[in-house]
Tab-separated table of C-alpha atoms in Angstrom:
chain	number	residue	atom	x	y	z
B	686	MET	CA	167.781	-91.258	31.470
B	687	ALA	CA	168.571	-92.051	27.805
B	688	ARG	CA	170.654	-95.235	28.863
B	689	LYS	CA	167.658	-96.557	30.811
B	690	ILE	CA	165.393	-95.843	27.806
B	691	LEU	CA	167.953	-97.662	25.451
B	692	THR	CA	168.018	-100.737	27.905
B	693	TYR	CA	164.224	-100.717	28.144
B	694	SER	CA	163.941	-100.767	24.365
B	695	TYR	CA	166.269	-103.773	24.207
B	696	VAL	CA	164.238	-105.586	26.729
B	697	MET	CA	160.983	-104.805	24.924
B	698	VAL	CA	162.313	-106.020	21.549
B	699	ALA	CA	163.875	-109.147	23.167
B	700	SER	CA	160.505	-110.000	24.691
B	701	THR	CA	158.592	-109.620	21.526
B	702	LEU	CA	161.277	-111.865	19.863
B	703	ALA	CA	160.805	-114.476	22.786
B	704	LEU	CA	157.324	-115.068	21.240
B	705	ALA	CA	158.841	-116.061	17.742
B	706	PRO	CA	158.746	-119.894	18.260
B	707	TYR	CA	154.971	-119.715	19.109
B	708	ALA	CA	153.896	-117.054	16.584
B	709	GLY	CA	155.320	-118.329	13.402
B	710	TRP	CA	157.940	-117.284	10.700
B	711	LEU	CA	155.928	-114.241	9.390
B	712	TYR	CA	155.807	-112.824	12.900
B	713	THR	CA	159.414	-113.533	13.497
B	714	ILE	CA	160.320	-111.650	10.308
B	715	CYS	CA	158.139	-108.666	11.198
B	716	ALA	CA	159.379	-108.603	14.803
B	717	ALA	CA	162.940	-108.582	13.759
B	718	GLY	CA	162.426	-105.889	11.129
B	719	LEU	CA	160.240	-103.731	13.316
B	720	GLY	CA	162.718	-104.416	16.314
B	721	ALA	CA	165.699	-103.314	14.370
B	722	TRP	CA	163.943	-100.073	13.261
B	723	PHE	CA	162.756	-99.316	16.862
B	724	LEU	CA	166.299	-100.061	18.315
B	725	ALA	CA	167.847	-97.730	15.641
B	726	GLU	CA	165.595	-95.024	16.858
B	727	ALA	CA	166.456	-95.665	20.502
B	728	HIS	CA	170.115	-95.341	19.597
B	729	ARG	CA	169.405	-92.202	17.722
B	730	LEU	CA	167.658	-90.657	20.749
B	731	HIS	CA	170.828	-91.931	22.956
B	732	ALA	CA	173.270	-90.281	20.639
B	733	ARG	CA	171.270	-87.106	20.570
B	734	VAL	CA	171.181	-86.848	24.305
B	735	TYR	CA	174.785	-87.688	24.475
B	736	ARG	CA	175.591	-84.795	22.064
B	737	ALA	CA	173.398	-82.433	23.915
B	738	ALA	CA	175.261	-83.173	27.075
B	739	GLN	CA	178.570	-82.423	25.761
B	740	PRO	CA	180.015	-78.931	26.753
B	741	VAL	CA	179.344	-76.330	24.003
B	742	PRO	CA	181.948	-73.369	23.561
B	743	ALA	CA	180.557	-70.058	24.555
B	744	ALA	CA	178.948	-68.128	21.667
B	745	GLN	CA	180.692	-64.866	20.810
B	746	PRO	CA	178.253	-61.954	21.016
B	747	VAL	CA	177.518	-60.300	17.717
B	748	PRO	CA	178.831	-56.655	17.632
B	749	ALA	CA	176.186	-54.001	16.598
B	750	ALA	CA	178.465	-53.034	13.706
B	751	ALA	CA	178.343	-56.586	12.249
B	752	GLY	CA	174.677	-56.560	11.803
B	753	GLY	CA	173.473	-57.075	15.533
B	754	THR	CA	171.483	-54.523	17.252
B	755	ALA	CA	172.786	-52.770	20.284
B	756	ALA	CA	170.213	-54.404	22.403
B	757	SER	CA	171.013	-57.965	21.255
B	758	ALA	CA	174.919	-57.397	21.448
B	759	GLY	CA	176.243	-59.446	24.396
B	760	ARG	CA	172.834	-61.438	24.891
B	761	GLU	CA	172.617	-65.067	24.002
B	762	VAL	CA	169.473	-67.063	23.337
B	763	ASP	CA	169.551	-70.592	24.553
B	764	GLU	CA	168.116	-73.305	22.514
B	765	GLY	CA	164.688	-74.258	23.624
B	766	THR	CA	163.802	-70.780	24.694
B	767	CYS	CA	161.381	-68.354	23.072
B	768	ALA	CA	161.699	-64.738	23.982
B	769	GLY	CA	163.374	-65.705	27.266
B	770	ILE	CA	160.681	-68.257	28.148
B	771	ALA	CA	161.473	-71.958	28.169
B	772	ARG	CA	159.307	-74.146	26.160
B	773	PRO	CA	158.020	-77.311	27.720
B	774	SER	CA	158.715	-79.234	24.277
B	775	ALA	CA	162.379	-78.141	23.899
B	776	ASN	CA	163.416	-81.881	23.426
B	777	PRO	CA	160.500	-83.970	22.245
B	778	ALA	CA	162.620	-86.966	21.324
B	779	SER	CA	161.861	-89.079	24.275
B	780	MET	CA	158.082	-88.619	23.664
B	781	ARG	CA	158.808	-89.502	19.957
B	782	LEU	CA	160.266	-92.630	21.028
B	783	PHE	CA	157.415	-93.484	23.363
B	784	HIS	CA	154.885	-93.057	20.400
B	785	LEU	CA	157.292	-95.244	18.332
B	786	SER	CA	157.048	-97.841	20.842
B	787	ILE	CA	153.152	-97.798	20.720
B	788	ALA	CA	153.291	-97.968	16.937
B	789	TYR	CA	155.830	-100.955	17.166
B	790	LEU	CA	153.591	-102.947	19.589
B	791	THR	CA	150.463	-102.045	17.568
B	792	LEU	CA	151.971	-103.356	14.333
B	793	LEU	CA	153.080	-106.508	15.934
B	794	PHE	CA	149.707	-107.226	17.302
B	795	ALA	CA	148.342	-106.569	13.757
B	796	VAL	CA	150.783	-109.276	12.477
B	797	ILE	CA	149.616	-111.611	15.028
B	798	ALA	CA	146.157	-111.202	14.030
B	799	VAL	CA	147.115	-111.636	10.406
B	800	VAL	CA	149.118	-114.689	11.130
B	801	SER	CA	146.228	-116.329	13.186
B	802	LEU	CA	144.000	-115.987	9.852
B	803	LEU	CA	146.476	-117.142	7.399
B	804	PRO	CA	147.101	-120.932	6.913
B	805	TRP	CA	150.758	-120.470	5.856
B	806	GLY	CA	152.130	-117.947	8.347
B	807	ARG	CA	152.934	-120.563	11.076
B	808	TRP	CA	155.879	-122.792	11.399
């Protein structure tokens, strides 16, 4: 899934950069900068998912004499669980990238609005 998100991110940035010849140099600079930022975030998500998919060595139980309680000795708590109940937001990275895509497009639309008002923002 992370690979598809990364591919879609590249397609979105490429399509916004395709408007550069029509939108002006100010838009081109902003689209390139914001696109680089967004792709860096997409790569960060991809790396995070890749690391999470790697096998993790089994955790050693904490003996009661080493500070653990007898009830917790031998029990492991998985990441993303709270008192044994799975949290639905254990990995919110994909939703964060979705929100960043909305911010990315919103900022580009704002740049288009500004460029249309300025006499010097066009080619």
